[in-house]
mmCIF file of C-alpha atoms in Angstrom:
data_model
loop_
_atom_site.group_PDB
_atom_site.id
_atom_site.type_symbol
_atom_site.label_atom_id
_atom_site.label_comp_id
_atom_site.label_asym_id
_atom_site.label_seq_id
_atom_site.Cartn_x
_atom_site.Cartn_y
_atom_site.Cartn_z
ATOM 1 C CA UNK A 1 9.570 -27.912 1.856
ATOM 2 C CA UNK A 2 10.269 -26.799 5.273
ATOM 3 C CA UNK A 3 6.769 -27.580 6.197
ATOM 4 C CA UNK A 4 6.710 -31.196 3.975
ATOM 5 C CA UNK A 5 9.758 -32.220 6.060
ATOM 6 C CA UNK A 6 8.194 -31.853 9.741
ATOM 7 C CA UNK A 7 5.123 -33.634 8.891
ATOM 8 C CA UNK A 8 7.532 -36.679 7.713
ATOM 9 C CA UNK A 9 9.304 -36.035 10.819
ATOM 10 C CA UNK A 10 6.013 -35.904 12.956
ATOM 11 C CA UNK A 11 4.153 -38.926 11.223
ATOM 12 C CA UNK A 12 1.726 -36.537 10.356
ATOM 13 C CA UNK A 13 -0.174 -38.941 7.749
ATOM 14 C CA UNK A 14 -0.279 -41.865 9.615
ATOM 15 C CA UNK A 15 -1.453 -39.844 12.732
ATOM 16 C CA UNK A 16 -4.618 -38.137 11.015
ATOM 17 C CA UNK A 17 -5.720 -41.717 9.794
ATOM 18 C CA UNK A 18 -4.778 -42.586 13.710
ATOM 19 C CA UNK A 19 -7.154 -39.532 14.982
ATOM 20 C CA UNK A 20 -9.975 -40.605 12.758
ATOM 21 C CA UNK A 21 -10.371 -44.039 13.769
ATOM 22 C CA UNK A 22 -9.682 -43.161 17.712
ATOM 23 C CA UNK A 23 -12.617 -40.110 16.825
ATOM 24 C CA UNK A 24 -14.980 -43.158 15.441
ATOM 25 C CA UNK A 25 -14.589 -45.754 18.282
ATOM 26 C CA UNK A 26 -13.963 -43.434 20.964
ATOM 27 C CA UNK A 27 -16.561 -40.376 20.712
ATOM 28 C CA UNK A 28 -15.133 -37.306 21.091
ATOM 29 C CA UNK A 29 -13.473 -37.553 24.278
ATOM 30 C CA UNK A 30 -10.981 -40.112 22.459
ATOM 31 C CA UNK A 31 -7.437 -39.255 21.729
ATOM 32 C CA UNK A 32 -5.788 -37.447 19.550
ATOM 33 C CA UNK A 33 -2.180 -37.448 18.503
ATOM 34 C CA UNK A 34 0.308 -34.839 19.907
ATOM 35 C CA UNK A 35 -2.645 -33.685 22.220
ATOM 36 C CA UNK A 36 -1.612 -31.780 25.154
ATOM 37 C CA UNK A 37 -2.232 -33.215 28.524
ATOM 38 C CA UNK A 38 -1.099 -31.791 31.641
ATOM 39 C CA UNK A 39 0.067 -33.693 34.593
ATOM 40 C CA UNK A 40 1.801 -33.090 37.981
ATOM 41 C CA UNK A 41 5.328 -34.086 37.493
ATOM 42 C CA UNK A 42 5.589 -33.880 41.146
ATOM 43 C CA UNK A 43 3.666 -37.372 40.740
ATOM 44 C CA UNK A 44 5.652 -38.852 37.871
ATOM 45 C CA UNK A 45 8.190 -41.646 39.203
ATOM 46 C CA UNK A 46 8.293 -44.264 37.115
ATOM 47 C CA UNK A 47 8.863 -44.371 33.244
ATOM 48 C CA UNK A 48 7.917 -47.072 30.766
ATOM 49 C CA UNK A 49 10.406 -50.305 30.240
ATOM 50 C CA UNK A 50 8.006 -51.949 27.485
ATOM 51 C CA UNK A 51 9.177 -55.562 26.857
ATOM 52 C CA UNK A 52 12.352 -56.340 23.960
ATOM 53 C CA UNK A 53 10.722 -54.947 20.746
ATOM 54 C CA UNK A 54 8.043 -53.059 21.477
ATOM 55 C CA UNK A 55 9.014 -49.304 21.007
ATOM 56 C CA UNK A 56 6.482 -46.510 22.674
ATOM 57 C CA UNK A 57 7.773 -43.488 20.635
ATOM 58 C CA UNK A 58 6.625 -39.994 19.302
ATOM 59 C CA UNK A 59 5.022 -41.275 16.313
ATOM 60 C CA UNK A 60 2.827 -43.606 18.855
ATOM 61 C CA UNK A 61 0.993 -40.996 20.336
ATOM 62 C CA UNK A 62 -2.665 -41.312 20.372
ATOM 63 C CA UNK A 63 -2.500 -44.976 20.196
ATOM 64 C CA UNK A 64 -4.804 -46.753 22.373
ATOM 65 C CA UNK A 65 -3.324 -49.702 23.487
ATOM 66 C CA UNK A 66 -4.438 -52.965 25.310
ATOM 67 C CA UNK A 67 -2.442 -55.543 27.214
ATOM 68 C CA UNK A 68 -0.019 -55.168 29.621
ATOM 69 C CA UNK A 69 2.868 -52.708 27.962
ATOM 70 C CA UNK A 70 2.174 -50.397 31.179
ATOM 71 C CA UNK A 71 2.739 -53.072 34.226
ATOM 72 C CA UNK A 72 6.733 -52.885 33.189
ATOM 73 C CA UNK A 73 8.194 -49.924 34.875
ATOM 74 C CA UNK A 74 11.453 -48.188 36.245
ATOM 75 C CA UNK A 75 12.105 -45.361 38.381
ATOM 76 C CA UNK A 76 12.534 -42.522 36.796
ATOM 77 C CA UNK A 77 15.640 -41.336 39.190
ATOM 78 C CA UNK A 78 17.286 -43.752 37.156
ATOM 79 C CA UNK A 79 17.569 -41.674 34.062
ATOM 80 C CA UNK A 80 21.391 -40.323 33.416
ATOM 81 C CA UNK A 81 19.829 -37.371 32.126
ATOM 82 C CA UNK A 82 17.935 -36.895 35.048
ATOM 83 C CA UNK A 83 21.058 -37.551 37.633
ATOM 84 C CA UNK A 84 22.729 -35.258 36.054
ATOM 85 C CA UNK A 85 19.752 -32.494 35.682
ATOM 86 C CA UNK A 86 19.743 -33.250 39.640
ATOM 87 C CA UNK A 87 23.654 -32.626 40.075
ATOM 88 C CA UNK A 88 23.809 -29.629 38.265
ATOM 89 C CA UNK A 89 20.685 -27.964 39.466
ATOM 90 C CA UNK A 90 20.162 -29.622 42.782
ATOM 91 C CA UNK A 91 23.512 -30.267 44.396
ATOM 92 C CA UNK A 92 26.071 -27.230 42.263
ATOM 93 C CA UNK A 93 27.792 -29.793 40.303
ATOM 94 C CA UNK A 94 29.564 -28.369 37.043
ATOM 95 C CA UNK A 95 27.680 -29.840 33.727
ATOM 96 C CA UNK A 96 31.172 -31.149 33.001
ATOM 97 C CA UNK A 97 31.250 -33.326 35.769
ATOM 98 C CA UNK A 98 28.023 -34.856 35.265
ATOM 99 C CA UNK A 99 27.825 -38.646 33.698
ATOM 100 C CA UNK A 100 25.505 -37.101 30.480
ATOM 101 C CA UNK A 101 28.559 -34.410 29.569
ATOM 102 C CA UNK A 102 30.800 -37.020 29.552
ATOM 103 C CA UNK A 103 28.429 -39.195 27.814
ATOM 104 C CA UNK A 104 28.594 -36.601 24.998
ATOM 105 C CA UNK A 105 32.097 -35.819 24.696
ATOM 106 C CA UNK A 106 32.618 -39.755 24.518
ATOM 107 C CA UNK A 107 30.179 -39.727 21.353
ATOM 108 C CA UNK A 108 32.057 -36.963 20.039
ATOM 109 C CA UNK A 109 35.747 -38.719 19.962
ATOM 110 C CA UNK A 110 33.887 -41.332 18.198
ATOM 111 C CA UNK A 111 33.025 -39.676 15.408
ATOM 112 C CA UNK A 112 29.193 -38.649 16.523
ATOM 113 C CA UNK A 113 27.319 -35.480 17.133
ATOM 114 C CA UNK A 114 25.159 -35.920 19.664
ATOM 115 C CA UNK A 115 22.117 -33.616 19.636
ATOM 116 C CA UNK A 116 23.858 -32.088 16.527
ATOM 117 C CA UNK A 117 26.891 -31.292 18.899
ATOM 118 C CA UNK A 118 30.385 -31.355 17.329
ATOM 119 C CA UNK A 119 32.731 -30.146 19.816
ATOM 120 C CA UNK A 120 33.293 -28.950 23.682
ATOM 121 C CA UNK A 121 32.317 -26.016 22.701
ATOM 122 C CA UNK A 122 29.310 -26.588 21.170
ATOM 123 C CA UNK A 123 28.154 -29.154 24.406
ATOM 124 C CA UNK A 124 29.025 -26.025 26.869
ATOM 125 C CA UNK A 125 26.430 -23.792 24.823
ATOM 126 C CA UNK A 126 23.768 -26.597 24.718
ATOM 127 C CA UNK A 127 23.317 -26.919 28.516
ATOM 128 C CA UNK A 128 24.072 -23.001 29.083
ATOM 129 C CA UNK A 129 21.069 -22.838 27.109
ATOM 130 C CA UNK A 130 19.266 -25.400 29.501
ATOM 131 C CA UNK A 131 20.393 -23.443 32.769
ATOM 132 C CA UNK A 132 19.049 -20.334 30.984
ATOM 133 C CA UNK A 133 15.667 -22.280 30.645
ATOM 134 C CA UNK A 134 16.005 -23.471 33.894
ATOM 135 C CA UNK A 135 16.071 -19.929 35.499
ATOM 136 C CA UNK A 136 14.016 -18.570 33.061
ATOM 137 C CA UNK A 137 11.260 -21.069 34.595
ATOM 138 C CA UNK A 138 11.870 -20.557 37.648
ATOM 139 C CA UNK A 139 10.773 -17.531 37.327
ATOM 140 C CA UNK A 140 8.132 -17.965 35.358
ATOM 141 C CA UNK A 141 6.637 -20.832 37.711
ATOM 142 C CA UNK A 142 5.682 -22.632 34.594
ATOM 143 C CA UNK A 143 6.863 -24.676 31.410
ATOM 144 C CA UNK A 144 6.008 -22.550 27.713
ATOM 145 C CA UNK A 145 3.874 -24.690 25.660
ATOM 146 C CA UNK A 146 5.803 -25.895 22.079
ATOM 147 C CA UNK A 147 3.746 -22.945 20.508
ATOM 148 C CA UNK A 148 5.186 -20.160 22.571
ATOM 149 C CA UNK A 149 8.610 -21.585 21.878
ATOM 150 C CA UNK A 150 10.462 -19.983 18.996
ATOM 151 C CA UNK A 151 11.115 -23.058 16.831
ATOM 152 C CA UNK A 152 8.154 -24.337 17.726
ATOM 153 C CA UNK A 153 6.922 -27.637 16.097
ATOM 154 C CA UNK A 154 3.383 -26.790 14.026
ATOM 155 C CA UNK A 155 1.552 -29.801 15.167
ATOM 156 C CA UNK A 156 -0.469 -29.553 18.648
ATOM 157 C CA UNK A 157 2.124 -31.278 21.514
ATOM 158 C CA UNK A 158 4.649 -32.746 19.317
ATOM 159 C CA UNK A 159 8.231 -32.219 20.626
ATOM 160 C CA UNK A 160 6.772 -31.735 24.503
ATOM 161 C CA UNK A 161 7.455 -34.272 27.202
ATOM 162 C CA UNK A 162 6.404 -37.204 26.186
ATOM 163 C CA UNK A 163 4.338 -39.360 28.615
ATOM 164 C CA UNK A 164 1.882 -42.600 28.093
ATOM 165 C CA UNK A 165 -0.926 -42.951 30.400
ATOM 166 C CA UNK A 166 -1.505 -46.323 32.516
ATOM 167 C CA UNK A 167 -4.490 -47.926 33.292
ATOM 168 C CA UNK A 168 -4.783 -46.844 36.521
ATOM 169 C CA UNK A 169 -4.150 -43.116 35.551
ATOM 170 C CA UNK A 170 -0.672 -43.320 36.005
ATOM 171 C CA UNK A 171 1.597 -41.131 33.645
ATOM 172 C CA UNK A 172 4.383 -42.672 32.729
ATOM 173 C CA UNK A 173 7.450 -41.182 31.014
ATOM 174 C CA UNK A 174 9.011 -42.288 27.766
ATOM 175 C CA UNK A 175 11.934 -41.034 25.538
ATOM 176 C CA UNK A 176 11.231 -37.431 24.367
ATOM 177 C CA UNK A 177 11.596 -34.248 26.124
ATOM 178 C CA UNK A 178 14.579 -35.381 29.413
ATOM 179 C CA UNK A 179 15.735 -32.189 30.467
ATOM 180 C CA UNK A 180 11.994 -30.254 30.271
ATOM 181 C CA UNK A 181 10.886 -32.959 32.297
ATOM 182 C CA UNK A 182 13.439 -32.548 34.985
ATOM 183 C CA UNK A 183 13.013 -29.007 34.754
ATOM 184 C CA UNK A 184 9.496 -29.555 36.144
ATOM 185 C CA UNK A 185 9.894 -31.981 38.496
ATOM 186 C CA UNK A 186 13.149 -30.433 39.838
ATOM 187 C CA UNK A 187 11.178 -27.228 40.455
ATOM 188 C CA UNK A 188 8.121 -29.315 41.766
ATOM 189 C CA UNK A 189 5.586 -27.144 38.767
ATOM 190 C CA UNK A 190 2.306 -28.018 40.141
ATOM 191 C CA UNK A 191 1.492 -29.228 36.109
ATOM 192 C CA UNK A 192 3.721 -29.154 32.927
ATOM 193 C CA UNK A 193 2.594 -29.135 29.325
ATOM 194 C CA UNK A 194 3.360 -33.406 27.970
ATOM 195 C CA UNK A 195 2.441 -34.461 24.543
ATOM 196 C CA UNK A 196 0.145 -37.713 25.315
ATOM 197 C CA UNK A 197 1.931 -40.767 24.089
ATOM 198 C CA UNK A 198 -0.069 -44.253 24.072
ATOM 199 C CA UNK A 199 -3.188 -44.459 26.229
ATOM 200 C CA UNK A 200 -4.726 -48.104 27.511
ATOM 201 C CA UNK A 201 -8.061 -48.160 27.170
ATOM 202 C CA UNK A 202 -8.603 -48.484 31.005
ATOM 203 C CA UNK A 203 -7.745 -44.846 31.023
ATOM 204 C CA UNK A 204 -10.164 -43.783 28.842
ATOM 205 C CA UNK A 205 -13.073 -46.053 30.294
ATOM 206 C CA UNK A 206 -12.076 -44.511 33.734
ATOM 207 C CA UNK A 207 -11.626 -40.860 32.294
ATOM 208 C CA UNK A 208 -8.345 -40.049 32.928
ATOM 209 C CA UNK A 209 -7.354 -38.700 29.751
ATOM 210 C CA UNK A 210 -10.321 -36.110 30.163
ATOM 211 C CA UNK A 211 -8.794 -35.200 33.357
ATOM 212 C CA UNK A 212 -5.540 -34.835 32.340
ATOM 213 C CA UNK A 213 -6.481 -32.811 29.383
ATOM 214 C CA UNK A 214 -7.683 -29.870 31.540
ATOM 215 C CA UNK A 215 -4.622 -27.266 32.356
ATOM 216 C CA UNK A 216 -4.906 -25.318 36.207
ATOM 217 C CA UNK A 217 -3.230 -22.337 34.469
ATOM 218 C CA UNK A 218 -6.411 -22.415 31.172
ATOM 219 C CA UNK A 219 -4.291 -22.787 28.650
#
């Protein structure tokens, strides 16, 4: 059941007829969905702002996609989640001062649970759990791939940073994955694990996607 429930959650059906058809037009260099790709997040500055409507989620990824959904953009320093990875880790700041802990505590009063968050105490223990994997990186020098994480999702990438690729070879970021991301970036990784989101078909003529798909550390 277990099992049942995280392919529903992952799209896993409409994916596989996804990876087929991108297999078929696109050789097999083409995307597939939840593949691993692995930028520099040292690079990544802007995230996608796709026009009112258009949604570039999780259960997009693999998607090859024409027009111009990657021309809208926004800086990525932007991001609450990202201001406040910065205050905490950056500048000393206490989580509870930081515009995405009071963001949560305001769902809270209303009746919400946030990330499955319930009270204070709960919220404290989520981001002591970040700064642990924030040290624990550090250290490390790089971020674990989903499979070497202990409630790992099954399925390739899914549940990584999420990221879409431009036509120029860009990689942009998208909802999914907020604090690994900043992790990265705030420790200036030379590459972090990103499950590939929607690809225009620029990138693939001009072979960024096989570029991207090649990790420095062989994993």
């Amino acid at each position: 059941m277990k099992d049942i429930l995280r392919a529903v959650e992952a799209h896993r059906p409409q994916k596989a007829l996804r990876d087929r058809v991108n297999r078929l037009r696109f050789g097999a260099n083409g995307p597939l969905s939840d593949m691993a790709i692995f930028p520099d997040p040292r690079t990544i500055t802007e995230s996608c702002a796709p026009r009112r409507g258009m949604r570039l989620r999780r259960q997009s990824s693999g998607r090859v996609l024409s027009g111009d959904w990657d021309l809208s953009r926004k800086p990525v320093s932007g991001s609450r989640k990202y201001t406040s990875c910065r205050m905490r880790w950056v500048e000393g700041a206490d989580w509870e001062e930081t515009p995405v802990f009071q963001d949560m505590l305001a769902k809270i009063s209303r009746g919400e649970a946030p990330d499955e968050c319930r009270t204070i105490e709960e919220v404290r223990e989520r981001y002591a759990r970040l700064d642990r994997i924030f040290a624990e990186t550090k250290v490390r020098g790089r971020l674990l791939r989903m499979h070497e994480l202990p409630n790992a999702y099954y399925r390739r990438e899914h549940g990584a940073v999420l990221v879409h690729l431009a036509r120029d070879g860009s990689c942009l970021r998208s909802g999914g994955g907020n604090h690994r991301f900043a992790i990265a970036k705030l420790l200036e990784l030379p590459e972090m694990p990103a499950q590939l989101g929607v690809v225009h078909p620029d990138a693939l003529r001009d072979e960024h996607l096989a570029r991207l798909s090649r990790s420095r550390f062989g994993a």
